[in-house]
Tab-separated table of C-alpha atoms in Angstrom:
chain	number	residue	atom	x	y	z
A	1	MET	CA	94.729	-1.109	125.845
A	2	ILE	CA	97.101	0.222	128.533
A	3	ASN	CA	98.362	-2.289	131.069
A	4	LYS	CA	98.578	-0.770	134.552
A	5	THR	CA	100.888	-3.456	135.919
A	6	GLN	CA	103.517	-4.000	133.261
A	7	GLN	CA	104.912	-2.525	130.082
A	8	ASN	CA	102.921	-2.633	126.892
A	9	THR	CA	103.934	-4.967	124.108
A	10	HIS	CA	104.389	-2.133	121.566
A	11	THR	CA	107.823	-2.131	119.960
A	12	GLY	CA	109.935	0.471	118.231
A	13	GLY	CA	108.771	3.626	120.029
A	14	PRO	CA	110.466	5.349	122.970
A	15	LYS	CA	109.476	3.889	126.323
A	16	VAL	CA	107.295	6.129	128.474
A	17	LEU	CA	106.211	5.774	132.094
A	18	PHE	CA	102.993	7.764	132.421
A	19	PHE	CA	101.661	8.799	135.825
A	20	GLY	CA	97.989	9.783	135.660
A	21	ARG	CA	94.956	10.020	137.900
A	22	ASP	CA	92.031	7.700	138.538
A	23	ASN	CA	88.652	8.848	137.192
A	24	CYS	CA	90.210	11.620	135.073
A	25	ASP	CA	89.088	12.245	131.487
A	26	GLY	CA	92.322	14.089	130.712
A	27	THR	CA	94.366	11.095	131.804
A	28	GLN	CA	92.443	8.781	129.475
A	29	LYS	CA	92.822	11.208	126.562
A	30	ALA	CA	96.539	11.533	127.304
A	31	LEU	CA	96.981	7.766	127.202
A	32	GLN	CA	95.250	7.633	123.832
A	33	PHE	CA	97.436	10.434	122.507
A	34	LEU	CA	100.633	8.763	123.727
A	35	ASN	CA	99.675	5.578	121.911
A	36	TYR	CA	98.759	7.537	118.784
A	37	ALA	CA	102.158	9.288	118.904
A	38	GLY	CA	103.912	5.918	118.860
A	39	PHE	CA	105.238	5.639	122.394
A	40	ASP	CA	105.595	2.361	124.307
A	41	VAL	CA	103.534	3.298	127.360
A	42	SER	CA	103.435	1.911	130.890
A	43	TYR	CA	100.729	3.483	133.035
A	44	VAL	CA	100.766	4.173	136.778
A	45	GLU	CA	97.409	5.233	138.220
A	46	SER	CA	97.187	7.393	141.331
A	47	LYS	CA	94.096	7.551	143.515
A	48	GLY	CA	95.116	9.783	146.414
A	49	LEU	CA	97.862	11.204	148.584
A	50	GLY	CA	100.076	8.723	150.392
A	51	GLN	CA	99.634	5.888	147.891
A	52	GLY	CA	102.715	3.702	147.425
A	53	LEU	CA	104.246	2.969	144.043
A	54	PRO	CA	103.553	-0.513	142.630
A	55	ASP	CA	106.588	-2.808	142.922
A	56	TRP	CA	107.010	-3.169	139.150
A	57	VAL	CA	107.550	0.564	138.695
A	58	ARG	CA	110.948	0.415	140.410
A	59	ASP	CA	112.172	-1.956	137.672
A	60	TRP	CA	111.077	0.307	134.809
A	61	GLN	CA	113.665	1.943	132.562
A	62	GLY	CA	113.033	3.980	129.448
A	63	GLU	CA	113.357	7.341	127.775
A	64	TYR	CA	110.597	9.511	129.275
A	65	ILE	CA	108.444	9.935	132.371
A	66	PHE	CA	105.325	12.097	132.065
A	67	CYS	CA	103.245	13.109	135.098
A	68	PHE	CA	99.717	14.454	134.572
A	69	ARG	CA	97.617	15.298	137.654
A	70	SER	CA	99.410	12.532	139.549
A	71	TYR	CA	99.593	12.398	143.345
A	72	PHE	CA	102.955	10.632	143.319
A	73	ILE	CA	106.129	12.551	144.202
A	74	LEU	CA	109.127	10.919	142.540
A	75	ASP	CA	112.482	10.382	144.219
A	76	GLN	CA	115.821	10.786	142.433
A	77	ALA	CA	116.163	7.076	141.629
A	78	MET	CA	112.779	7.108	139.890
A	79	ILE	CA	113.584	10.324	138.008
A	80	ASP	CA	116.881	8.838	136.835
A	81	ALA	CA	115.046	5.844	135.340
A	82	ALA	CA	114.140	8.140	132.425
A	83	SER	CA	117.230	8.447	130.248
A	84	VAL	CA	116.041	11.566	128.384
A	85	ALA	CA	113.615	13.506	130.593
A	86	ALA	CA	111.040	13.316	133.366
A	87	ILE	CA	108.334	15.940	132.786
A	88	ASN	CA	105.463	17.159	134.939
A	89	PHE	CA	102.375	19.028	133.764
A	90	HIS	CA	101.542	21.430	136.596
A	91	PRO	CA	97.991	22.857	136.823
A	92	GLY	CA	99.252	26.347	137.550
A	93	PRO	CA	101.560	29.001	136.082
A	94	PRO	CA	105.124	29.539	137.343
A	95	GLU	CA	103.779	32.238	139.659
A	96	TYR	CA	101.890	29.556	141.620
A	97	PRO	CA	103.924	26.415	142.345
A	98	GLY	CA	102.646	23.692	144.656
A	99	SER	CA	99.154	22.827	145.909
A	100	GLY	CA	96.053	24.982	146.134
A	101	CYS	CA	97.428	27.241	143.419
A	102	ILE	CA	94.051	28.103	141.856
A	103	ASN	CA	92.671	28.947	145.288
A	104	PHE	CA	95.507	31.316	146.122
A	105	ALA	CA	95.402	32.953	142.691
A	106	LEU	CA	91.710	33.781	143.171
A	107	TYR	CA	92.273	34.847	146.783
A	108	GLU	CA	95.037	37.222	145.687
A	109	ARG	CA	92.804	38.547	142.874
A	110	ALA	CA	95.239	37.607	140.113
A	111	ASP	CA	94.209	38.759	136.653
A	112	GLN	CA	95.547	35.659	134.882
A	113	TYR	CA	96.262	32.018	135.500
A	114	GLY	CA	97.824	29.177	133.531
A	115	VAL	CA	99.624	25.839	133.338
A	116	THR	CA	103.278	24.773	133.170
A	117	ALA	CA	105.306	21.890	131.748
A	118	HIS	CA	108.635	21.450	133.523
A	119	LEU	CA	111.420	18.979	134.146
A	120	ILE	CA	111.052	17.060	137.396
A	121	ASN	CA	113.560	17.262	140.217
A	122	THR	CA	113.165	16.180	143.842
A	123	LYS	CA	111.521	19.475	144.831
A	124	VAL	CA	107.860	20.179	144.077
A	125	ASP	CA	107.330	22.428	141.022
A	126	ASN	CA	110.931	23.553	140.901
A	127	GLY	CA	112.528	22.060	137.768
A	128	THR	CA	113.490	23.796	134.533
A	129	ILE	CA	110.444	25.184	132.732
A	130	ILE	CA	109.727	23.793	129.277
A	131	ARG	CA	106.572	25.757	128.418
A	132	ALA	CA	103.931	27.812	130.196
A	133	LEU	CA	100.493	28.794	128.894
A	134	ARG	CA	98.319	31.497	130.454
A	135	PHE	CA	94.725	32.698	130.205
A	136	PRO	CA	92.841	35.646	131.727
A	137	ILE	CA	90.731	35.324	134.870
A	138	LEU	CA	87.425	36.940	133.964
A	139	PRO	CA	85.383	39.193	136.293
A	140	LYS	CA	82.659	36.539	136.685
A	141	ASP	CA	85.063	33.637	137.181
A	142	GLY	CA	84.855	31.470	140.276
A	143	LEU	CA	86.728	28.422	141.462
A	144	ARG	CA	84.889	25.905	139.285
A	145	SER	CA	85.124	27.921	136.062
A	146	VAL	CA	88.854	28.582	136.450
A	147	LEU	CA	89.401	24.937	137.364
A	148	ALA	CA	87.554	23.790	134.218
A	149	ARG	CA	89.659	26.045	131.965
A	150	THR	CA	92.830	24.931	133.736
A	151	HIS	CA	92.112	21.294	132.889
A	152	LEU	CA	91.494	22.212	129.232
A	153	TYR	CA	94.737	24.161	129.003
A	154	LEU	CA	96.679	21.451	130.831
A	155	TYR	CA	95.629	18.813	128.323
A	156	HIS	CA	96.390	21.192	125.438
A	157	LEU	CA	99.871	21.750	126.887
A	158	LEU	CA	100.375	17.997	127.209
A	159	GLN	CA	99.463	17.496	123.556
A	160	GLU	CA	101.815	20.276	122.513
A	161	VAL	CA	104.800	19.008	124.501
A	162	ILE	CA	104.320	15.297	123.882
A	163	GLY	CA	103.709	15.987	120.193
A	164	GLY	CA	106.936	17.974	120.103
A	165	VAL	CA	108.823	15.197	121.865
A	166	ALA	CA	107.415	12.603	119.454
A	167	ALA	CA	108.535	14.677	116.458
A	168	GLY	CA	111.782	16.180	117.727
A	169	GLY	CA	112.897	14.374	120.879
A	170	GLU	CA	115.735	15.964	122.836
A	171	THR	CA	116.209	18.688	120.217
A	172	TYR	CA	112.612	19.841	120.686
A	173	LEU	CA	113.024	19.944	124.471
A	174	ALA	CA	116.290	21.890	124.288
A	175	ASP	CA	114.776	24.410	121.856
A	176	GLN	CA	111.612	24.805	123.919
A	177	ILE	CA	113.542	25.293	127.167
A	178	LYS	CA	115.644	27.969	125.470
A	179	ALA	CA	112.514	29.690	124.160
A	180	SER	CA	111.069	29.722	127.694
A	181	GLY	CA	114.246	31.112	129.216
A	182	ASP	CA	112.445	34.133	130.687
A	183	GLU	CA	110.079	31.911	132.682
A	184	ALA	CA	110.942	31.278	136.341
A	185	TRP	CA	109.193	29.835	139.387
A	186	CYS	CA	108.103	32.404	141.948
A	187	GLY	CA	108.718	31.510	145.590
A	188	GLU	CA	108.365	28.247	147.455
A	189	ALA	CA	105.706	25.713	146.505
A	190	ARG	CA	102.498	25.987	148.514
A	191	ARG	CA	101.458	23.012	150.606
A	192	MET	CA	98.024	21.519	151.220
A	193	LYS	CA	98.258	22.438	154.894
A	194	GLU	CA	98.328	26.122	153.891
A	195	LEU	CA	95.081	25.731	151.961
A	196	SER	CA	93.526	23.731	154.815
A	197	ALA	CA	94.441	26.500	157.249
A	198	MET	CA	92.692	29.069	155.035
A	199	GLN	CA	89.566	26.910	154.832
A	200	GLN	CA	89.182	27.051	158.617
A	201	LEU	CA	87.541	30.391	159.339
A	202	PRO	CA	88.297	32.430	162.451
A	203	VAL	CA	85.141	32.945	164.463
A	204	ASP	CA	85.562	36.727	164.263
A	205	ILE	CA	86.134	36.875	160.478
A	206	ASP	CA	84.878	40.102	158.899
A	207	ALA	CA	82.511	40.205	155.924
A	208	GLU	CA	85.116	41.180	153.322
A	209	GLU	CA	87.536	38.400	154.281
A	210	PHE	CA	84.683	35.873	154.403
A	211	GLU	CA	83.652	36.779	150.844
A	212	ARG	CA	87.232	36.438	149.592
A	213	ARG	CA	87.589	32.977	151.094
A	214	LEU	CA	84.130	31.911	149.929
A	215	HIS	CA	85.031	32.926	146.387
A	216	SER	CA	88.465	31.284	146.332
A	217	MET	CA	88.574	28.476	148.902
A	218	HIS	CA	85.129	26.869	149.096
A	219	LEU	CA	83.693	23.847	147.322
A	220	PRO	CA	81.021	21.612	148.900
A	221	GLU	CA	83.450	18.684	148.737
A	222	TYR	CA	86.164	20.837	150.391
A	223	PRO	CA	84.104	23.282	152.458
A	224	LEU	CA	84.952	26.315	154.501
A	225	HIS	CA	84.349	25.606	158.174
A	226	VAL	CA	84.656	26.884	161.718
A	227	VAL	CA	85.669	24.982	164.836
A	228	LEU	CA	83.791	25.822	168.045
A	229	HIS	CA	84.459	24.067	171.342
A	230	GLY	CA	86.118	21.175	169.540
A	231	ARG	CA	83.312	20.710	167.001
A	232	LYS	CA	83.590	21.386	163.291
A	233	PHE	CA	80.769	23.220	161.473
A	234	ALA	CA	81.002	23.155	157.651
A	235	LEU	CA	79.397	25.489	155.139
A	236	LEU	CA	76.885	23.747	152.865
A	237	GLY	CA	76.225	24.382	149.185
A	238	GLU	CA	78.077	26.041	146.311
A	239	ALA	CA	79.794	29.392	146.457
A	240	TYR	CA	78.471	31.835	143.897
A	241	ASP	CA	80.658	33.019	141.024
A	242	ALA	CA	81.256	36.741	141.392
């Protein structure tokens, strides 16, 4: 059982501070895997943007921080609390740092997508790359299908990296970083406001641009919309996969 408010009572294994997400199957599987691998885990659950860190987290010290689909952005003092490494699992390849990366990949008609494990610094999706995995975007793929595969690959990457850390520690990380030496982030990290701007449609949008945004930017829970005379009109229903 993982305690969300204080360190576990496990002894002997490296101490890990794990940042996960509420209501996330991958987070629960990751916690189980961390325990299986012998780590002493403290868990921090995130539920949305703007959430403050629990007070106890600032007193934590250990060997590793792992972030998996977490909303928290860590400052330097928090990063430094991990004596070996602070690692993030980013749901996008190095070509797409930041937020809304799946959306922009589909909008730009990329032929592949992926996930990235990297060291954390104070910039978003900017630290040294440990490992990246990629998969093809298929002709019939839409936002939901690419998102589903991304989550599968992200958990696979977590297992690979955390398993390597459990077996080889700092040596594994150094070797993996060297092996990924050709990987590099491309451009500045996207921000949520950029995605939000694309989800608001101009009233004179043409058919081709509408289809591109429908395919890449629309989900019923985050719909495309127009604003007319100060009123917002949202598109209902699912976008088709094309």
